[in-house]
Amino acid sequence: MLLMEYDKEAEEAYIRKESLETGIEQGIEQGISLVVKTLIQTFQEIGISRDNTLFKLEEKFSLSTQEAERYLNLYWSDKQD
């Protein structure tokens, strides 16, 4: 016994909506990552310490220490110019 009639249009609309929401979330995450990367690089260029940069990431982006450390590990350059 079928409880609901299959509605192809409704399913396709649902899939489109889910795909759009996923795309928006990914775009926001990429945008935040780019801003954080730029901030880290700028702070490093002007001589702000890694510890102070970590603190500012936590403060300004409401990141946990672990999240801020992850970004620093990705974008902080240990090279001295």
C-alpha atoms as a printed R data frame, in Angstrom:
   type eleno elety resid chain resno      x      y      z
1  ATOM     1    CA   MET     A     1  0.000  0.000  0.000
2  ATOM     2    CA   LEU     A     2  1.418  3.370 -1.032
3  ATOM     3    CA   LEU     A     3  1.136  6.052  1.600
4  ATOM     4    CA   MET     A     4  2.120  8.950 -0.629
5  ATOM     5    CA   GLU     A     5  1.991  9.510 -4.335
6  ATOM     6    CA   TYR     A     6  5.403 10.129 -5.903
7  ATOM     7    CA   ASP     A     7  5.793 13.717 -7.061
8  ATOM     8    CA   LYS     A     8  8.795 14.099 -9.359
9  ATOM     9    CA   GLU     A     9  8.507 17.899 -9.526
10 ATOM    10    CA   ALA     A    10  8.419 18.194 -5.733
11 ATOM    11    CA   GLU     A    11 11.470 15.947 -5.417
12 ATOM    12    CA   GLU     A    12 13.394 17.953 -8.024
13 ATOM    13    CA   ALA     A    13 12.446 21.217 -6.285
14 ATOM    14    CA   TYR     A    14 13.642 19.783 -2.963
15 ATOM    15    CA   ILE     A    15 16.958 18.672 -4.499
16 ATOM    16    CA   ARG     A    16 17.477 22.119 -6.082
17 ATOM    17    CA   LYS     A    17 16.748 23.821 -2.756
18 ATOM    18    CA   GLU     A    18 19.182 21.562 -0.878
19 ATOM    19    CA   SER     A    19 21.868 22.090 -3.527
20 ATOM    20    CA   LEU     A    20 21.423 25.858 -3.364
21 ATOM    21    CA   GLU     A    21 21.669 25.875  0.439
22 ATOM    22    CA   THR     A    22 24.808 23.721  0.313
23 ATOM    23    CA   GLY     A    23 26.362 26.040 -2.273
24 ATOM    24    CA   ILE     A    24 25.585 29.106 -0.185
25 ATOM    25    CA   GLU     A    25 27.119 27.517  2.928
26 ATOM    26    CA   GLN     A    26 30.259 26.574  1.000
27 ATOM    27    CA   GLY     A    27 30.542 30.093 -0.424
28 ATOM    28    CA   ILE     A    28 30.247 31.645  3.023
29 ATOM    29    CA   GLU     A    29 32.900 29.281  4.410
30 ATOM    30    CA   GLN     A    30 35.249 30.104  1.523
31 ATOM    31    CA   GLY     A    31 34.686 33.824  2.038
32 ATOM    32    CA   ILE     A    32 35.432 33.610  5.747
33 ATOM    33    CA   SER     A    33 38.540 31.559  5.022
34 ATOM    34    CA   LEU     A    34 39.778 34.178  2.563
35 ATOM    35    CA   VAL     A    35 39.223 37.011  5.046
36 ATOM    36    CA   VAL     A    36 40.969 35.090  7.836
37 ATOM    37    CA   LYS     A    37 43.889 34.236  5.527
38 ATOM    38    CA   THR     A    38 44.276 37.886  4.511
39 ATOM    39    CA   LEU     A    39 44.094 39.051  8.123
40 ATOM    40    CA   ILE     A    40 46.732 36.541  9.233
41 ATOM    41    CA   GLN     A    41 49.071 37.504  6.394
42 ATOM    42    CA   THR     A    42 48.583 41.224  7.071
43 ATOM    43    CA   PHE     A    43 49.162 40.846 10.807
44 ATOM    44    CA   GLN     A    44 52.320 38.896 10.102
45 ATOM    45    CA   GLU     A    45 53.561 41.522  7.608
46 ATOM    46    CA   ILE     A    46 53.144 44.336 10.142
47 ATOM    47    CA   GLY     A    47 54.843 42.372 12.904
48 ATOM    48    CA   ILE     A    48 51.959 41.275 15.114
49 ATOM    49    CA   SER     A    49 52.937 38.110 16.970
50 ATOM    50    CA   ARG     A    50 51.413 34.718 16.323
51 ATOM    51    CA   ASP     A    51 49.925 34.690 19.840
52 ATOM    52    CA   ASN     A    52 48.292 38.092 19.384
53 ATOM    53    CA   THR     A    53 46.983 37.021 15.980
54 ATOM    54    CA   LEU     A    54 45.505 33.907 17.581
55 ATOM    55    CA   PHE     A    55 43.791 36.050 20.204
56 ATOM    56    CA   LYS     A    56 42.376 38.430 17.584
57 ATOM    57    CA   LEU     A    57 41.043 35.548 15.469
58 ATOM    58    CA   GLU     A    58 39.248 34.160 18.506
59 ATOM    59    CA   GLU     A    59 37.917 37.578 19.459
60 ATOM    60    CA   LYS     A    60 36.858 38.971 16.074
61 ATOM    61    CA   PHE     A    61 35.525 35.774 14.478
62 ATOM    62    CA   SER     A    62 34.237 34.045 17.632
63 ATOM    63    CA   LEU     A    63 36.498 31.082 16.946
64 ATOM    64    CA   SER     A    64 37.550 28.465 19.432
65 ATOM    65    CA   THR     A    65 41.265 28.220 20.127
66 ATOM    66    CA   GLN     A    66 41.360 25.018 18.078
67 ATOM    67    CA   GLU     A    67 39.680 26.685 15.075
68 ATOM    68    CA   ALA     A    68 41.983 29.706 15.259
69 ATOM    69    CA   GLU     A    69 45.037 27.427 15.543
70 ATOM    70    CA   ARG     A    70 43.886 25.492 12.485
71 ATOM    71    CA   TYR     A    71 43.757 28.714 10.464
72 ATOM    72    CA   LEU     A    72 47.161 29.808 11.775
73 ATOM    73    CA   ASN     A    73 48.667 26.450 10.864
74 ATOM    74    CA   LEU     A    74 47.306 26.873  7.346
75 ATOM    75    CA   TYR     A    75 48.224 30.488  6.697
76 ATOM    76    CA   TRP     A    76 51.012 31.639  9.067
77 ATOM    77    CA   SER     A    77 54.338 31.607  7.250
78 ATOM    78    CA   ASP     A    78 57.389 30.682  9.311
79 ATOM    79    CA   LYS     A    79 59.684 32.152  6.637
80 ATOM    80    CA   GLN     A    80 61.513 35.338  7.545
81 ATOM    81    CA   ASP     A    81 61.801 37.820  4.654
